[in-house]
Short mmCIF file of C-alpha atoms in Angstrom, two decimals:
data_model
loop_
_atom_site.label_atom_id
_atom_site.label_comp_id
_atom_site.label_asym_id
_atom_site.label_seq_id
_atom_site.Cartn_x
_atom_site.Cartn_y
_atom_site.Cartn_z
CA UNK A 29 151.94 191.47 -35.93
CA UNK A 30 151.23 193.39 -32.92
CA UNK A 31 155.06 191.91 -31.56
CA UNK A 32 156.95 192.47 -34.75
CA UNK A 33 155.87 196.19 -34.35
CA UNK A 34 156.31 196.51 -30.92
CA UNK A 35 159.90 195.09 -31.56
CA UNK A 36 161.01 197.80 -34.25
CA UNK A 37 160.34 200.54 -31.79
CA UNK A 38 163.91 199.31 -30.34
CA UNK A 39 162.79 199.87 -26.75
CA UNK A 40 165.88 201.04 -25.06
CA UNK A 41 166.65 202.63 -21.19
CA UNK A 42 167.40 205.91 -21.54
CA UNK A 43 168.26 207.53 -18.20
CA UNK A 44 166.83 211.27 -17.90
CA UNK A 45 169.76 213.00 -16.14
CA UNK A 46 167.76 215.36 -14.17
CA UNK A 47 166.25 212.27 -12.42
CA UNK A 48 169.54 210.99 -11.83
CA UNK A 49 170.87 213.76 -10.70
CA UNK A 50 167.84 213.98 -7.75
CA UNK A 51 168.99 210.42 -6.89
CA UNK A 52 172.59 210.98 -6.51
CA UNK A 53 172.10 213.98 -4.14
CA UNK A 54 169.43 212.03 -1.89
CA UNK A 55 171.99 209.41 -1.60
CA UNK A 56 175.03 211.71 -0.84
CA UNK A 57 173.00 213.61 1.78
CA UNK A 58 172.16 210.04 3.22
CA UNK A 59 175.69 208.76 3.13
CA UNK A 60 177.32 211.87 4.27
CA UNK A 61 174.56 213.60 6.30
CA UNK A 62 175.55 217.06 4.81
CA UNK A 63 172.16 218.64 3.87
CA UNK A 64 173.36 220.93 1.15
CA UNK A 65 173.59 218.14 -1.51
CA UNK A 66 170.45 218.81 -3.65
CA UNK A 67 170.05 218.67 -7.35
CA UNK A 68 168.27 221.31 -9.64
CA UNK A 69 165.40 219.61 -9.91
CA UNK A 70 164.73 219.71 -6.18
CA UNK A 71 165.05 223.21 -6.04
CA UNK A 72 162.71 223.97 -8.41
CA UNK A 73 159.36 225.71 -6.96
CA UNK A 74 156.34 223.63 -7.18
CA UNK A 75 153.61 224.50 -9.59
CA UNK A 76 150.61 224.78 -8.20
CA UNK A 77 147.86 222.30 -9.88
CA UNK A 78 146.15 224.92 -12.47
CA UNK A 79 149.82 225.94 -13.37
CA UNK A 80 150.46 222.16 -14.35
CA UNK A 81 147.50 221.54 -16.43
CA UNK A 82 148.08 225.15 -17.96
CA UNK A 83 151.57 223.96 -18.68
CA UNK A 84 150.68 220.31 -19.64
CA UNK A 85 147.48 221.58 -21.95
CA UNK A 86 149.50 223.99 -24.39
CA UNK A 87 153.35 222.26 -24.24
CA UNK A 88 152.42 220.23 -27.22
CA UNK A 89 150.95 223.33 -29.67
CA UNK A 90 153.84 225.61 -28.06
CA UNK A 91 156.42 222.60 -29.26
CA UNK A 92 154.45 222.70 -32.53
CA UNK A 93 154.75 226.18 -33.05
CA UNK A 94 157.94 226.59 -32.53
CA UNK A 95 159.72 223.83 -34.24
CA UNK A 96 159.79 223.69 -38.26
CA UNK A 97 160.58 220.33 -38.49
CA UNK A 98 157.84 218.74 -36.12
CA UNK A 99 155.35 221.14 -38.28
CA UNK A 100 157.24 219.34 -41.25
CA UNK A 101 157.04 216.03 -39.98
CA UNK A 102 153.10 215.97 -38.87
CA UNK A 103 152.01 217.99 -41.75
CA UNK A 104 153.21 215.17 -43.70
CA UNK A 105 152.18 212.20 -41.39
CA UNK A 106 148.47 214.16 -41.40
CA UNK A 107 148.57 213.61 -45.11
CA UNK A 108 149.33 209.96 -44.94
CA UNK A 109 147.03 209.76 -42.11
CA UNK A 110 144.15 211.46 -44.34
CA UNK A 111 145.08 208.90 -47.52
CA UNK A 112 144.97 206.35 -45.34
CA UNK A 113 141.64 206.75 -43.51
CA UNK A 114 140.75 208.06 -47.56
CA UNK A 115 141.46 204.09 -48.75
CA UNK A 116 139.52 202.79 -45.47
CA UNK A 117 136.13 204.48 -47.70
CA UNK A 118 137.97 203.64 -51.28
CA UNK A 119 138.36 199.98 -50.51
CA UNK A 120 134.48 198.94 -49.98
CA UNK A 121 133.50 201.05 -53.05
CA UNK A 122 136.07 199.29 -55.45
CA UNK A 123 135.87 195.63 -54.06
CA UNK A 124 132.32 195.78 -52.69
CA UNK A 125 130.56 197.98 -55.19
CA UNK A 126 133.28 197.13 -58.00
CA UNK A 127 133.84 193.67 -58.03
CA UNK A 128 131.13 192.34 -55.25
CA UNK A 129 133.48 191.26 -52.44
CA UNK A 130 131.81 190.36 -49.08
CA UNK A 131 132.94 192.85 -46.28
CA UNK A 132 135.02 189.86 -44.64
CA UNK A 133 137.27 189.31 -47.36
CA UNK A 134 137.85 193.12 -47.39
CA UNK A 135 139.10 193.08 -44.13
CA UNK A 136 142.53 190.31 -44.85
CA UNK A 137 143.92 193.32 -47.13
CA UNK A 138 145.21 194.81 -44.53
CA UNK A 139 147.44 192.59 -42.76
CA UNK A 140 150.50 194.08 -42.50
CA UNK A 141 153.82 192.17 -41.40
CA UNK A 142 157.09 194.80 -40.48
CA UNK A 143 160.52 194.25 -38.74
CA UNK A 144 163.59 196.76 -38.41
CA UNK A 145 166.68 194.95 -37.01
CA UNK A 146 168.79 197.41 -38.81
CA UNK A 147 168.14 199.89 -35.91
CA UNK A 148 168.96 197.42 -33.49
CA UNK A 149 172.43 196.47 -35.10
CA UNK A 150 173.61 200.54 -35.33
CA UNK A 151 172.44 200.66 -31.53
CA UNK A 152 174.37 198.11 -30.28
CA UNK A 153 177.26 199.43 -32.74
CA UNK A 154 176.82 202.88 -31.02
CA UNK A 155 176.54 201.76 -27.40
CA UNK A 156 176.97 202.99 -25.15
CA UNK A 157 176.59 206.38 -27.20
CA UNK A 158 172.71 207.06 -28.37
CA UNK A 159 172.37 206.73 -32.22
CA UNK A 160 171.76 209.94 -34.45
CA UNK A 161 167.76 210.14 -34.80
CA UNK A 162 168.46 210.29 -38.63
CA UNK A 163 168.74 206.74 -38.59
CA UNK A 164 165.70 206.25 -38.22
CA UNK A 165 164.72 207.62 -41.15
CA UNK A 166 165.82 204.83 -43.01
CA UNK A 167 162.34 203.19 -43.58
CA UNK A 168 160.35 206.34 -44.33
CA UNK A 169 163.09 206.44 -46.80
CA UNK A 170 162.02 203.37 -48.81
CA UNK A 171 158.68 204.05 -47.60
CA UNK A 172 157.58 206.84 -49.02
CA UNK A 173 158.45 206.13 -52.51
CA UNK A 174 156.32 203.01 -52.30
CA UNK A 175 153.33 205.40 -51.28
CA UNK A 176 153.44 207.19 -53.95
CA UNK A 177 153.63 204.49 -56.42
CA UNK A 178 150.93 202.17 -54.65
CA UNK A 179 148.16 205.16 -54.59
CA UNK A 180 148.46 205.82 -58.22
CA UNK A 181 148.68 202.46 -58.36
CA UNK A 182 145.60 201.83 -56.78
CA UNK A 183 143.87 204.36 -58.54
CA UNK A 184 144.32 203.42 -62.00
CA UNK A 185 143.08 199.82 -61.51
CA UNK A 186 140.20 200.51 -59.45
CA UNK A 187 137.56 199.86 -62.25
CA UNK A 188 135.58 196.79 -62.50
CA UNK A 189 136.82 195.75 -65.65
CA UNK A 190 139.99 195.43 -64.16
CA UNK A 191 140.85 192.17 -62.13
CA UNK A 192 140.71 192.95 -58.22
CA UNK A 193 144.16 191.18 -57.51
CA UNK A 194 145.56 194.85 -58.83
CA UNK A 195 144.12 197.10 -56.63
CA UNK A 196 144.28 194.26 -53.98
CA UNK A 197 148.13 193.89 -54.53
CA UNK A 198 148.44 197.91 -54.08
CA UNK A 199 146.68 197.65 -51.07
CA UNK A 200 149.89 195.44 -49.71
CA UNK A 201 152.24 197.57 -51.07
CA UNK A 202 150.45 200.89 -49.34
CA UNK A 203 150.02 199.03 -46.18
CA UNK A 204 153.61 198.30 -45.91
CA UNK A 205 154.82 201.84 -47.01
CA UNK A 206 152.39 203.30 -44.37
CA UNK A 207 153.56 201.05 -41.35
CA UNK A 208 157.20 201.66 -42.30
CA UNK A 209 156.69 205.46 -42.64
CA UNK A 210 154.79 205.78 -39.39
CA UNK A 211 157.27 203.78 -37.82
CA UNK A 212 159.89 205.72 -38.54
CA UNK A 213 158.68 209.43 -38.15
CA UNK A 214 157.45 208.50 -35.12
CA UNK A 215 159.84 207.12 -33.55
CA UNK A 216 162.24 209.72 -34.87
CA UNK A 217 159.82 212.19 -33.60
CA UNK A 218 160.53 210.86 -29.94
CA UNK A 219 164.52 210.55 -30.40
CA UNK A 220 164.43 214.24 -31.23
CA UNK A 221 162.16 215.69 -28.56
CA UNK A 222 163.16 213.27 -25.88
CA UNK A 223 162.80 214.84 -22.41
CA UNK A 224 159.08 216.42 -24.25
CA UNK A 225 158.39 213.69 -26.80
CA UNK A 226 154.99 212.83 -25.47
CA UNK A 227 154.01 216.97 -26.28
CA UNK A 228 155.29 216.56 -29.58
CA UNK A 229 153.45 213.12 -30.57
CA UNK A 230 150.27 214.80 -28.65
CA UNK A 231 150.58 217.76 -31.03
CA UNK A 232 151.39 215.58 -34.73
CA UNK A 233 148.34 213.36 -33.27
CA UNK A 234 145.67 216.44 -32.97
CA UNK A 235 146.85 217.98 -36.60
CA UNK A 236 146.69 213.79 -38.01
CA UNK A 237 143.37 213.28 -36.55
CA UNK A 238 142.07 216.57 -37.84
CA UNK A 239 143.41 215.26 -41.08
CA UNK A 240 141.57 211.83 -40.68
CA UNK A 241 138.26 213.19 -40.35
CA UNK A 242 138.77 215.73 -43.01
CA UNK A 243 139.79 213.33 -45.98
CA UNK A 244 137.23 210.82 -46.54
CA UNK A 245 134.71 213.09 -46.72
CA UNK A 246 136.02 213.78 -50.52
CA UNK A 247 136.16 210.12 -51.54
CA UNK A 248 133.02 209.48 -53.15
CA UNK A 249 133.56 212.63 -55.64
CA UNK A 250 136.85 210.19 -56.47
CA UNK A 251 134.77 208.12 -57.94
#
């Protein structure tokens, strides 16, 4: 499993130009011995240490605050993120309290299986121009109608008198909807915010975990 989703990230090279830029001068001031070659980023001043945790500390809220759709985006991946830690609490009250399952047998409901060659295909389609970050969209496209119809799903055949395969089987449907959602946002996230993409996912994480810690604490008055 851990492969498959490791394999629809669609790991890719993706040169960062002010790096390359720093390489080609060092090499034409070595193969020319004119000194003057130098590339922006070598001219820029060096921050002093405090300066670069200052800078490195508050990039991700400053991102935050100043882009509407990466507020968007992690508002709504907090949300799943709070359903989803919400159904880690729901699960052992409807199968272990509701219809007496052993905490073992719990756990195999959320195996999860996902692969997006799609991606791949428009990629090597594109080459060697980078794709439009909307594309990867596509899954949180059919994922987040599924969501929406697994967790009322779930929740109106979470009594007892109600076989367990039906909550059970919106369990798989959830599970997939959630994977193929994160998948997506986040790795549209990063297309988006390249050269400061590991701000912006530092940012959406803080707001999901707040999120995560904040919604199971209702789930008992669910039920």
């Amino acid at each position: 499993m851990a492969y498959l989703n490791v394999r629809s990230t669609s790991p890719a090279h993706v040169p960062h130009s002010p790096a390359l830029l720093a390489h080609k001068a060092r090499r034409l001031r070595l193969t020319t011995g004119d000194a003057r070659y130098a590339a922006p980023l070598e001219l820029a001043a060096p921050l002093s240490l405090a300066a670069r945790v200052r800078h490195t500390v508050t990039l991700p809220f400053r991102i935050l605050m100043r882009e509407p759709l990466l507020i968007v985006t992690t508002l709504y991946m907090s949300f799943l993120y709070g359903v989803m830690y919400l159904m880690f609490e729901a699960f052992p009250v409807v199968f272990e309290q509701g219809h007496h399952f052993s905490s073992g047998a719990i756990v195999s409901v959320f195996y999860l299986l996902i692969f997006h060659p799609r991606y791949e295909a428009a990629a090597a389609r594109a080459a060697p121009e980078s794709v439009a970050p909307e594309i990867r969209l596509e899954l949180a496209l059919w994922g987040a109608p599924l969501l929406a119809i697994s967790f009322f799903w779930f929740g109106w055949t979470s009594y007892p008198s109600i076989s367990y395969w039906a909550p059970m089987l919106s369990g798989v449907m959830m599970g997939f909807s959630v994977i193929w959602i994160f998948l997506a946002l986040f790795n549209y996230i990063v297309d988006v915010y390249l050269f400061v993409a590991a701000s912006a996912l530092a940012a959406n994480t803080v707001i999901r975990s707040i999120a995560a810690a904040g919604f199971p604490v209702s789930i008992f008055s669910s039920f």
